[in-house]
PDB file of C-alpha atoms in Angstrom:
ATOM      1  CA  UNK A   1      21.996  -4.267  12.172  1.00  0.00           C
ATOM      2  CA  UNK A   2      20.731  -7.910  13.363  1.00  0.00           C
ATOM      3  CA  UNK A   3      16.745  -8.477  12.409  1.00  0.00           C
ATOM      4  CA  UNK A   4      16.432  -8.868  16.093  1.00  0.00           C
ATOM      5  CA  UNK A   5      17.609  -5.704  17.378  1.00  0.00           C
ATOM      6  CA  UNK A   6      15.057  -2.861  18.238  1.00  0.00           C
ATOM      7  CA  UNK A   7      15.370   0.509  17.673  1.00  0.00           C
ATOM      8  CA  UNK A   8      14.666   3.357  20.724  1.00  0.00           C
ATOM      9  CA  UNK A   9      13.434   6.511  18.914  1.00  0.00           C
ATOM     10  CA  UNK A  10      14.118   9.306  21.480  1.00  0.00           C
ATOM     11  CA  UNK A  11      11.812  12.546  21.078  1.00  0.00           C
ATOM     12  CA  UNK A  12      11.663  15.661  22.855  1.00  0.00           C
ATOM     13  CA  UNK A  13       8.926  15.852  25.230  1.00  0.00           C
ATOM     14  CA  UNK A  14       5.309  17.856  24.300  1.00  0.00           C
ATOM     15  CA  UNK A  15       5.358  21.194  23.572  1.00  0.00           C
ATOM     16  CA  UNK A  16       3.202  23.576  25.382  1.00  0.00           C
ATOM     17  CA  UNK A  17       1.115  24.308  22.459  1.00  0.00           C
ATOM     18  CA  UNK A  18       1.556  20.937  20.531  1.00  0.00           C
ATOM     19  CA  UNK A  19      -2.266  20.108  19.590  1.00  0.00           C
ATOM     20  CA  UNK A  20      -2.484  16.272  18.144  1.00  0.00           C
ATOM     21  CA  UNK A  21      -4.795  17.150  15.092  1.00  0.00           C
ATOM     22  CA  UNK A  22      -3.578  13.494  13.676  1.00  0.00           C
ATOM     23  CA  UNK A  23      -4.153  11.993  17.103  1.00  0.00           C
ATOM     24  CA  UNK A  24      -7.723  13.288  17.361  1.00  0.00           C
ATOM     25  CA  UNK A  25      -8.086  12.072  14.090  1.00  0.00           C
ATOM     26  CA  UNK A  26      -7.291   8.498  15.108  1.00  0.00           C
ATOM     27  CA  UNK A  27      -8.984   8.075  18.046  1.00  0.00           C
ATOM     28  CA  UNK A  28     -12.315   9.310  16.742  1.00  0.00           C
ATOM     29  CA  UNK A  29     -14.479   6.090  17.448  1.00  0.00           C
ATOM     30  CA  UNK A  30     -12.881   7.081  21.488  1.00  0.00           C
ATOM     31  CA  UNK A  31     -14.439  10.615  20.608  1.00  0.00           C
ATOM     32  CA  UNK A  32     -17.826   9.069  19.579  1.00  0.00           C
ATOM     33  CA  UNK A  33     -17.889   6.309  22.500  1.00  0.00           C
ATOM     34  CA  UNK A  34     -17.526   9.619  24.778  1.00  0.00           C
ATOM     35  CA  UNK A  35     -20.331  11.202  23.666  1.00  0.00           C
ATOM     36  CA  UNK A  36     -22.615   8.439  23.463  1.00  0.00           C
ATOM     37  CA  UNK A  37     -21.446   7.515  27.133  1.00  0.00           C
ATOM     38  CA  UNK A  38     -22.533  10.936  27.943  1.00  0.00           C
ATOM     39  CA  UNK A  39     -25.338  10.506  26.331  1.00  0.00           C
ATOM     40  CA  UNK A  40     -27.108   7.507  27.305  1.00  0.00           C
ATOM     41  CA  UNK A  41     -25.969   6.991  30.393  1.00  0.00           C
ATOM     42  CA  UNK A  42     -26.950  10.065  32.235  1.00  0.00           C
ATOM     43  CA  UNK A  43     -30.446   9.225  32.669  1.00  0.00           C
ATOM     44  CA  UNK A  44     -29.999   5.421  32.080  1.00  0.00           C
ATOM     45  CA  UNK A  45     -31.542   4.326  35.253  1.00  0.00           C
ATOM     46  CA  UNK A  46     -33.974   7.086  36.338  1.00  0.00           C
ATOM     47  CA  UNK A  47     -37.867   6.151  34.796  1.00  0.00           C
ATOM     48  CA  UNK A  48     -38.240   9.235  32.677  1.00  0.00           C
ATOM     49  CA  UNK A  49     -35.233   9.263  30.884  1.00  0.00           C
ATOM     50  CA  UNK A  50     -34.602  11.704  27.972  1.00  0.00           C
ATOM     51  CA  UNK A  51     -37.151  12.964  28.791  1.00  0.00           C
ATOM     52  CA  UNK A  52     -35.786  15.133  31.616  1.00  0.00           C
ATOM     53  CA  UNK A  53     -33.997  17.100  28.805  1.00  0.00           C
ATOM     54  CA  UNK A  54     -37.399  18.375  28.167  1.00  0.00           C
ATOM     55  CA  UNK A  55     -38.559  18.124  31.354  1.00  0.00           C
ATOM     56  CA  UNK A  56     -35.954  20.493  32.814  1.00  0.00           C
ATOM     57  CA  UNK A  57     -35.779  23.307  30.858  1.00  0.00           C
ATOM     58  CA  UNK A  58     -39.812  23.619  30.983  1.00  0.00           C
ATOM     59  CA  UNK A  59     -39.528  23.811  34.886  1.00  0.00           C
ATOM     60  CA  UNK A  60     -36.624  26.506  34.407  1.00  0.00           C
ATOM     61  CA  UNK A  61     -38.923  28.148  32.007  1.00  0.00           C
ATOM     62  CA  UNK A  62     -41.683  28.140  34.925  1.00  0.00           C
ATOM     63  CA  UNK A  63     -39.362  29.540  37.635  1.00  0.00           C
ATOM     64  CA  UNK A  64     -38.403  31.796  35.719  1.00  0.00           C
ATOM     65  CA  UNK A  65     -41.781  33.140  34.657  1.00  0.00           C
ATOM     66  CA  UNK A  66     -43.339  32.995  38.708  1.00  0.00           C
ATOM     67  CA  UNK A  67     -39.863  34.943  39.748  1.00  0.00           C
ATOM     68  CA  UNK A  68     -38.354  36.909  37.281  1.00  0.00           C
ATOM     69  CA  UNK A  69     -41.113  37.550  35.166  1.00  0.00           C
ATOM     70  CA  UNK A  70     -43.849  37.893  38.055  1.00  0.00           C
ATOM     71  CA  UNK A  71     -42.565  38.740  41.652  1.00  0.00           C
ATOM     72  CA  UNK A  72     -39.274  40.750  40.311  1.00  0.00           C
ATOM     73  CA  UNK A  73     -41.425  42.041  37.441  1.00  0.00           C
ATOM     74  CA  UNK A  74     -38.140  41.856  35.066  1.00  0.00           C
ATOM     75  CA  UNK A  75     -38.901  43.433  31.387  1.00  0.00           C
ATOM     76  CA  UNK A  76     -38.479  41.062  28.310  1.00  0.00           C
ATOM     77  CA  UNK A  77     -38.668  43.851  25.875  1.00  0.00           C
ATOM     78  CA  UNK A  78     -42.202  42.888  24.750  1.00  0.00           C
ATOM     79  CA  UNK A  79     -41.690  39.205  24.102  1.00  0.00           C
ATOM     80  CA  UNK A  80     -43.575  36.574  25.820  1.00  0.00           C
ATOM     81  CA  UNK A  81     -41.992  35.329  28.551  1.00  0.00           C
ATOM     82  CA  UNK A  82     -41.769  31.883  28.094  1.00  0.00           C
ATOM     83  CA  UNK A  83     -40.093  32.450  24.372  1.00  0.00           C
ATOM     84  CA  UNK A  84     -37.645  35.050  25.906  1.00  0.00           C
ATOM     85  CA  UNK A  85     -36.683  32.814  28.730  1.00  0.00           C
ATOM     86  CA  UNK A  86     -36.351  29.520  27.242  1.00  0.00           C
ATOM     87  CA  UNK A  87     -34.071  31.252  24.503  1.00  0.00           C
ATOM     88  CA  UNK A  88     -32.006  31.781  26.852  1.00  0.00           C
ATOM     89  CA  UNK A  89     -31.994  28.580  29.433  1.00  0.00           C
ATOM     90  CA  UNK A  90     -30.998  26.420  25.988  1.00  0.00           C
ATOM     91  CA  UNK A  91     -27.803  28.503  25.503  1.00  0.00           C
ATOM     92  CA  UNK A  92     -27.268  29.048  29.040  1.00  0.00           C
ATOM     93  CA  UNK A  93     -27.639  25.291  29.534  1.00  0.00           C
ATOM     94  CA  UNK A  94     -24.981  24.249  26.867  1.00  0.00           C
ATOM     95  CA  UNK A  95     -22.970  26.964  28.114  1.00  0.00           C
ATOM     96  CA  UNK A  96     -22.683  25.562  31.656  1.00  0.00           C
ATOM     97  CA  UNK A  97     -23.023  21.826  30.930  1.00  0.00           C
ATOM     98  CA  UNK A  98     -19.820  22.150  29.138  1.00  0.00           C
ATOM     99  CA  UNK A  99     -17.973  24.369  31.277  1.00  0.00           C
ATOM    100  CA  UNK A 100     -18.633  22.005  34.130  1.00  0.00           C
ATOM    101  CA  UNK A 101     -17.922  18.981  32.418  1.00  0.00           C
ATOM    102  CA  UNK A 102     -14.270  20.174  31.161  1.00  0.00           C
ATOM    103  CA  UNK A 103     -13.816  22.101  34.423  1.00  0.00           C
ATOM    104  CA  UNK A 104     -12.936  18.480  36.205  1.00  0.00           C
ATOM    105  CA  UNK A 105     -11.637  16.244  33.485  1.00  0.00           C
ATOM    106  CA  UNK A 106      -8.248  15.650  35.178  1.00  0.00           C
ATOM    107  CA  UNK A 107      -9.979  14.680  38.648  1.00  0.00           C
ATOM    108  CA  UNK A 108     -13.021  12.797  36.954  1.00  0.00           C
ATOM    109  CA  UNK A 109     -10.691  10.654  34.195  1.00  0.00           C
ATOM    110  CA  UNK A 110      -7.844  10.391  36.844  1.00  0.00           C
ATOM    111  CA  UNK A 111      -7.970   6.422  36.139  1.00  0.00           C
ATOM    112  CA  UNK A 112      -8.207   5.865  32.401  1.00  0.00           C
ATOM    113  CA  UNK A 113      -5.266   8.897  31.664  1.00  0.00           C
ATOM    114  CA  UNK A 114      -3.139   7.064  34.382  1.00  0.00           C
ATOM    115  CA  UNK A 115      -3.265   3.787  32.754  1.00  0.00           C
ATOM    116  CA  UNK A 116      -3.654   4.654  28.584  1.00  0.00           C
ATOM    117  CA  UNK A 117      -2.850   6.664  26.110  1.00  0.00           C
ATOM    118  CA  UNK A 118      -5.215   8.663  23.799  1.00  0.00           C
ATOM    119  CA  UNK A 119      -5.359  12.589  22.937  1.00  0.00           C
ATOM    120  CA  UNK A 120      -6.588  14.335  26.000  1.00  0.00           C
ATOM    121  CA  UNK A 121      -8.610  16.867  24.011  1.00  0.00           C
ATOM    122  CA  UNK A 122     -10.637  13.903  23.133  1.00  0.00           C
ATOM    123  CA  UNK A 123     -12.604  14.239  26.514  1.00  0.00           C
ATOM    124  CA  UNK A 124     -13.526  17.958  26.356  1.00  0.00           C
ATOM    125  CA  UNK A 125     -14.465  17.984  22.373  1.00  0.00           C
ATOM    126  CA  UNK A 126     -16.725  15.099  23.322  1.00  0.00           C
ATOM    127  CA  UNK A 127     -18.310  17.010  26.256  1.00  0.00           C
ATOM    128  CA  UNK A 128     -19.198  19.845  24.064  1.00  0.00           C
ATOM    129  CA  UNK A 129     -20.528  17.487  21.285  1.00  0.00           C
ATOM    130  CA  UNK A 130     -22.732  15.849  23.838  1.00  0.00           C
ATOM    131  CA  UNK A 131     -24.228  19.077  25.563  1.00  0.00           C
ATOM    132  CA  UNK A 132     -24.849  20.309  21.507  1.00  0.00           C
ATOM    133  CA  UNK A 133     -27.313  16.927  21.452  1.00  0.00           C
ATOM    134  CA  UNK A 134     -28.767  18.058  24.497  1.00  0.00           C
ATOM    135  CA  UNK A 135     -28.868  21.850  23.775  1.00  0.00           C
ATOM    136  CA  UNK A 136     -30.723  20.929  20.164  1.00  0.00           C
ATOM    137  CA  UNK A 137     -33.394  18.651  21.833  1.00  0.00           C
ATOM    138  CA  UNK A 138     -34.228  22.156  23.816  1.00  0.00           C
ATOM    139  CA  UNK A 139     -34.082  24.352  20.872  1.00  0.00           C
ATOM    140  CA  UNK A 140     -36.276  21.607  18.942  1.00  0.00           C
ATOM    141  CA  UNK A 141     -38.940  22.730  22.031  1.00  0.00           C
ATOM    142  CA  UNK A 142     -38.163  26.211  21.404  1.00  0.00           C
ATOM    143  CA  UNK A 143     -38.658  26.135  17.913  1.00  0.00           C
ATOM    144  CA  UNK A 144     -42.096  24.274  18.788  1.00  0.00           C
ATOM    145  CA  UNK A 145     -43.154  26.741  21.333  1.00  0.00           C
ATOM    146  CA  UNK A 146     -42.075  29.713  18.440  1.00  0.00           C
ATOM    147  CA  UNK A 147     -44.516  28.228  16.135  1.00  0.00           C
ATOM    148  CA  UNK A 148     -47.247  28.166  18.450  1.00  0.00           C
ATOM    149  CA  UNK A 149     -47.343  31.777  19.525  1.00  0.00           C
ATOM    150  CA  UNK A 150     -46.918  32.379  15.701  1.00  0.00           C
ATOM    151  CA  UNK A 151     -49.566  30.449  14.714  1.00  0.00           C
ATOM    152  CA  UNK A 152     -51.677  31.353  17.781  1.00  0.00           C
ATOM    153  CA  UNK A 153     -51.568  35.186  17.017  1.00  0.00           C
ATOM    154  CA  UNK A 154     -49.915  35.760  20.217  1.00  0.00           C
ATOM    155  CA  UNK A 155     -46.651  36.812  18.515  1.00  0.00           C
ATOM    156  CA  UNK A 156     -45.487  38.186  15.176  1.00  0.00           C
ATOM    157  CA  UNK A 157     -43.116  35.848  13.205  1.00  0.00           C
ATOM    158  CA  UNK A 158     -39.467  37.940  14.089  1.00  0.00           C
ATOM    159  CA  UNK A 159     -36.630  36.251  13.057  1.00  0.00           C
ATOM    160  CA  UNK A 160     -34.017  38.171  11.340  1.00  0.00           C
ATOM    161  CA  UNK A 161     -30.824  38.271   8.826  1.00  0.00           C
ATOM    162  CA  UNK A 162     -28.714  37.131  11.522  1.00  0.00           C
ATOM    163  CA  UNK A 163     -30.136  34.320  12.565  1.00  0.00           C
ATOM    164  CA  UNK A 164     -27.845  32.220   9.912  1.00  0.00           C
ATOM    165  CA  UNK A 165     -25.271  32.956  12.439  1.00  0.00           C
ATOM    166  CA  UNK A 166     -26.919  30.745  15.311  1.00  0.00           C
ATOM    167  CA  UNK A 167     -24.931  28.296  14.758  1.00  0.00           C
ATOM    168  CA  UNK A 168     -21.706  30.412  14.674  1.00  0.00           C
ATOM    169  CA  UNK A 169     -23.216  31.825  18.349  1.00  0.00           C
ATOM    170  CA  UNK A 170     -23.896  28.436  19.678  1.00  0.00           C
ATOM    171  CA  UNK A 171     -20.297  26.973  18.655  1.00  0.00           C
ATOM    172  CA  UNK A 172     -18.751  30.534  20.156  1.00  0.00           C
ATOM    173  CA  UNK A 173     -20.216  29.731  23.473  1.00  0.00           C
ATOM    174  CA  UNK A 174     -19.664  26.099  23.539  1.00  0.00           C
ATOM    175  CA  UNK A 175     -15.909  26.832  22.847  1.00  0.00           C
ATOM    176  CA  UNK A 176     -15.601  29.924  25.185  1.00  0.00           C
ATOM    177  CA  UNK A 177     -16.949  26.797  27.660  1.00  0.00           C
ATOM    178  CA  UNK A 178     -14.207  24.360  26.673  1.00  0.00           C
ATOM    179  CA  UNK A 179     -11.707  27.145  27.209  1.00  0.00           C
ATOM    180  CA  UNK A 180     -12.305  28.522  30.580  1.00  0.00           C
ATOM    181  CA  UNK A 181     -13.111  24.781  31.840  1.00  0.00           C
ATOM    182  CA  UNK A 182      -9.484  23.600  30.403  1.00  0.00           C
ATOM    183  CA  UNK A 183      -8.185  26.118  32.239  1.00  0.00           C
ATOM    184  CA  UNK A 184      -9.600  25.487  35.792  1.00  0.00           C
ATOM    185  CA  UNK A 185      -9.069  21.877  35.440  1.00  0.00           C
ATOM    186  CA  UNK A 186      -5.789  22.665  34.853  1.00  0.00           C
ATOM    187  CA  UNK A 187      -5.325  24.507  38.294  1.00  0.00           C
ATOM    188  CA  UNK A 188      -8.045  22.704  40.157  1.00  0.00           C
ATOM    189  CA  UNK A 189      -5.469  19.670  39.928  1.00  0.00           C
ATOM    190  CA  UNK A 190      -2.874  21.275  42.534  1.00  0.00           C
ATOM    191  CA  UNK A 191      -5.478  23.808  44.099  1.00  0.00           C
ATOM    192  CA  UNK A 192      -8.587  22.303  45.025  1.00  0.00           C
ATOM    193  CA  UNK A 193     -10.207  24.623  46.606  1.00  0.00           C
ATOM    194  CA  UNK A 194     -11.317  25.956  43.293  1.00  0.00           C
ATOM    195  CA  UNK A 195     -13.549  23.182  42.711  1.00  0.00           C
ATOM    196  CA  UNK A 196     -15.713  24.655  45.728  1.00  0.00           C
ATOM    197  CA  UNK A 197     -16.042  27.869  43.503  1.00  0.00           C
ATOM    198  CA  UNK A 198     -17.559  26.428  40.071  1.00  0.00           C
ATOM    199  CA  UNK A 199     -20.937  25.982  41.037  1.00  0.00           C
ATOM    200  CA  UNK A 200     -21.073  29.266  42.646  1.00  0.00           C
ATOM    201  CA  UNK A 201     -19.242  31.180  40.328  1.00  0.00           C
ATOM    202  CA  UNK A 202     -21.571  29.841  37.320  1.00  0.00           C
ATOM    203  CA  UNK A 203     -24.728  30.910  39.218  1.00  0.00           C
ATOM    204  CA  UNK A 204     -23.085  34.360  39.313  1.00  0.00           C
ATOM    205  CA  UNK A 205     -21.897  34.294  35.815  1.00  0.00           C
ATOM    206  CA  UNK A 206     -25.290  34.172  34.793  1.00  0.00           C
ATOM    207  CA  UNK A 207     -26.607  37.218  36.792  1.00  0.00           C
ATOM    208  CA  UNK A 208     -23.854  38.673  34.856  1.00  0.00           C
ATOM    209  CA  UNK A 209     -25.381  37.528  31.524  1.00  0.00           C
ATOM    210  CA  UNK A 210     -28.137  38.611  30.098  1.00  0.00           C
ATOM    211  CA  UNK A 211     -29.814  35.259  30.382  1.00  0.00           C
ATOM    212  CA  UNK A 212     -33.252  36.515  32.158  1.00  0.00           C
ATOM    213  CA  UNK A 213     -33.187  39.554  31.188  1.00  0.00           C
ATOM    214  CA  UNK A 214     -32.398  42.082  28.544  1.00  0.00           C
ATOM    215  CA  UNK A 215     -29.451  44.300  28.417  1.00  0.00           C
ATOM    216  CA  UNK A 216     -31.463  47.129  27.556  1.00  0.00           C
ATOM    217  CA  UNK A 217     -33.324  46.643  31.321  1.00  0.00           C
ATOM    218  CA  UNK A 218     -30.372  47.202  33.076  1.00  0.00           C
ATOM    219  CA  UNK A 219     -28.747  50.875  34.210  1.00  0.00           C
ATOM    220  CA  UNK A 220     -26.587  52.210  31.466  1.00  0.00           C
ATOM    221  CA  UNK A 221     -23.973  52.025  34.712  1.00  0.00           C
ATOM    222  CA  UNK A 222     -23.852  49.229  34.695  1.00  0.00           C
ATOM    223  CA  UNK A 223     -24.604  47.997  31.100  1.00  0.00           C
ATOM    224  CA  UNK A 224     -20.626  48.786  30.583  1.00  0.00           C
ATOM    225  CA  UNK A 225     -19.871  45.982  33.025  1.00  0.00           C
ATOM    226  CA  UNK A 226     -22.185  43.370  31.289  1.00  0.00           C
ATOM    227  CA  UNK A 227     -20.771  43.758  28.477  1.00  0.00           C
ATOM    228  CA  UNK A 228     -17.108  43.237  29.517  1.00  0.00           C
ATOM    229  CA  UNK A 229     -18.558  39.499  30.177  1.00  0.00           C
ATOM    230  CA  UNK A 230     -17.420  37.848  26.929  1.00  0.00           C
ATOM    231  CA  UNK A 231     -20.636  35.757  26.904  1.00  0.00           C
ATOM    232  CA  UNK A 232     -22.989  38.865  26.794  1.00  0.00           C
ATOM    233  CA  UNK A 233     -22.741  40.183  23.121  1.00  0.00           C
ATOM    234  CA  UNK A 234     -23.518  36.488  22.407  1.00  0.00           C
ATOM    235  CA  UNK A 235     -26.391  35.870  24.053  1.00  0.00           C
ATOM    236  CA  UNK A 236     -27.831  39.089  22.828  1.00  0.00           C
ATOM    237  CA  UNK A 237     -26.891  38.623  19.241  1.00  0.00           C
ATOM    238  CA  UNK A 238     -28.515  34.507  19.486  1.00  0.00           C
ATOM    239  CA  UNK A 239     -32.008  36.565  21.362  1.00  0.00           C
ATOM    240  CA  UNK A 240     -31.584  39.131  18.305  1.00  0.00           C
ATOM    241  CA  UNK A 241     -31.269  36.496  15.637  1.00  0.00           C
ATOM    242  CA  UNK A 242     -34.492  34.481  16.667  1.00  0.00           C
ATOM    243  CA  UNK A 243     -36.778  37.248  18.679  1.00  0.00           C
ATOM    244  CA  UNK A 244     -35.894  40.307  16.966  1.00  0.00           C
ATOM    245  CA  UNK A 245     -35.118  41.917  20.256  1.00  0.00           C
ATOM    246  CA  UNK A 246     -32.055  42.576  22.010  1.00  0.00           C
ATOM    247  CA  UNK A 247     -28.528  44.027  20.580  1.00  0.00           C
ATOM    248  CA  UNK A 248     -26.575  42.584  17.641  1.00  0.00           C
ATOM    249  CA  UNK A 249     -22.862  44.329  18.293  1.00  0.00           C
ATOM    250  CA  UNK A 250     -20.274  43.392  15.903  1.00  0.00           C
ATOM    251  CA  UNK A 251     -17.917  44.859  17.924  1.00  0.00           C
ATOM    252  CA  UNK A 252     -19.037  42.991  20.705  1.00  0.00           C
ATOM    253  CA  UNK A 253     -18.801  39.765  18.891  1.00  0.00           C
ATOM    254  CA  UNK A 254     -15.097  41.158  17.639  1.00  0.00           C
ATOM    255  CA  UNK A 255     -14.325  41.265  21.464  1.00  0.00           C
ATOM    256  CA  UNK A 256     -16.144  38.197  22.661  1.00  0.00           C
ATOM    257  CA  UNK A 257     -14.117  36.301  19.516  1.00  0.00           C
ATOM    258  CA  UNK A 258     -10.927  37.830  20.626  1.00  0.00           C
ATOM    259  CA  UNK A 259     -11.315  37.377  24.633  1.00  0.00           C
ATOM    260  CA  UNK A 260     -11.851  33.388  23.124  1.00  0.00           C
ATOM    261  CA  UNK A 261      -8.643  33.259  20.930  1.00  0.00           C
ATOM    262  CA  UNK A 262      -6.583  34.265  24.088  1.00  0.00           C
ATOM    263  CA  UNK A 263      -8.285  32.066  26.514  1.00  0.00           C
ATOM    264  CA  UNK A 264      -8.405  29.257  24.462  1.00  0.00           C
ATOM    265  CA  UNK A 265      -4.120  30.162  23.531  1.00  0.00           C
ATOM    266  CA  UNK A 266      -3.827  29.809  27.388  1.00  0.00           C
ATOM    267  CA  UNK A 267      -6.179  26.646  28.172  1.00  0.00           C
ATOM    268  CA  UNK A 268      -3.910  24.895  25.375  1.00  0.00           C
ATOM    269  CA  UNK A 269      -0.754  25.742  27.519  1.00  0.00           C
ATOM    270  CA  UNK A 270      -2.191  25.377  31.069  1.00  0.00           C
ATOM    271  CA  UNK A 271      -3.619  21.758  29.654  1.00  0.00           C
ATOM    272  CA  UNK A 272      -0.661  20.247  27.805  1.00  0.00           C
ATOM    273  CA  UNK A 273       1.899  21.740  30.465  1.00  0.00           C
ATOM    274  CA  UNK A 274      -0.747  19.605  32.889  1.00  0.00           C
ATOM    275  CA  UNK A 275      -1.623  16.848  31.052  1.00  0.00           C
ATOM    276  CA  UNK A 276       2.728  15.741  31.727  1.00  0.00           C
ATOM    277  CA  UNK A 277       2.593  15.961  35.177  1.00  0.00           C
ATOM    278  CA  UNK A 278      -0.855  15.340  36.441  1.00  0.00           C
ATOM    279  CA  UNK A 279      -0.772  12.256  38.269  1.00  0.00           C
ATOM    280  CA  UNK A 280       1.968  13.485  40.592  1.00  0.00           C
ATOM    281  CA  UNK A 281      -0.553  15.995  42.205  1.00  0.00           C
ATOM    282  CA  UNK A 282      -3.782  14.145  41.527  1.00  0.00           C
TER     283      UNK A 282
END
């Protein structure tokens, strides 16, 4: 063979559930670009800046208190409201911050994936990564506002054994995110119309979650139903773990870990199968 001849290496094309751990690997200064992007430039040109990711979740807090707490008159099983509710709105938030962000990666990246090549997965890791930053700076004012009603007398000092598994509840629902966002990006790339339905559908997720209220305040009728919602032995072991209220279910977290190994086994599919033939239907 002549020094100037090339050599064409032909290769089958992706498999379905081909994940490019080495690929990831390589591209990780892409992955940390992403989430500073996300970041920074968010609030970049507003006058408050970060600080409306303290700003928001205090108003939430509020609203939630005059409604829930006040005109609906909605139990928190003894806890102070603003504790009980802001527990909540942080996992809530990272919860829906990431399942919106990965919900439109095809649409929203349409122009870099068209013209280079890096891992896909890239983009949704670094969404998740980047609502965690966010979703600590609330827990920071959590953990603040904890200490105060400690300190105050206005609360007894609760936490429990399982709060070591926070962070194993927090990753959980960040990835349960990822999943079910891969998978409506996926679709929302030939049907559309879906896109109408995320905003609406994650207002009603969280009526379905017991975000704002505890499980134990709803009908045992309907407490079956809540807890077929993946998301709700979570949220209920994470209000456990740090107010000593609530329901820690290891066979809820079997079946919330389970429900996430099959919808993350079909976001892999549905993304990879799309990821080859997006930009025809873009």
């Amino acid at each position: 063979m002549k020094p100037s001849e090339t050599i064409n290496h032909i290769k089958p094309k992706k498999k379905w559930l081909d994940v490019d751990i080495k690929g990831l690997w390589k591209y990780r200064d892409l992955y940390r670009m992403y989430i500073l992007r996300d970041f920074v430039t968010q609030y970049k040109q507003t006058i408050l800046g970060p600080l409306w990711y303290m700003i928001k979740p205090l108003m939430t807090t509020v609203m939630y208190m005059f409604v829930f707490g006040g005109l609906a008159g909605i139990s928190t099983d003894g806890i102070p409201q603003p504790l009980f509710y802001m527990a909540g709105i942080a996992l809530w938030n990272y919860f829906s911050g990431c399942f919106t962000n990965c919900s439109n990666i095809f649409t929203a990246n349409q122009g870099v994936f068209g013209k280079v090549y890096f891992p896909r997965l890239v983009v949704p890791l670094s969404n998740i990564t980047s609502n965690l930053l966010h979703t600590l700076i609330q827990l920071l004012m959590f953990v603040i506002l904890y200490v105060f009603y400690v300190w105050t007398g206005r609360f007894e000092w609760s936490l429990t054994w399982t709060a070591v598994f926070i962070p194993v509840f927090i990753l959980m629902t960040g990835l349960h995110a990822m999943s079910w966002g891969l998978i409506i990006t996926s679709l929302t790339t030939k049907y559309r119309d879906l896109t109408m339905l995320i905003g609406f559908g994650v207002q009603l997720l969280m009526y379905a979650t017991p975000v704002i209220y505890p499980l134990s305040f709803a009908p045992a009728k309907y407490q079956t139903l809540i807890n077929l919602n993946p998301l709700s032995p979570v949220f209920e072991a994470f209000k456990y773990g740090w107010l000593g209220v609530g329901t820690f279910s290891i066979g809820g977290l079997i079946y919330s870990a389970v429900f996430l190994c099959i919808t993350m086994f079909l976001a892999v599919i549905l993304f990879n199968r799309t990821e080859q033939r997006f930009m025809d239907t873009v």
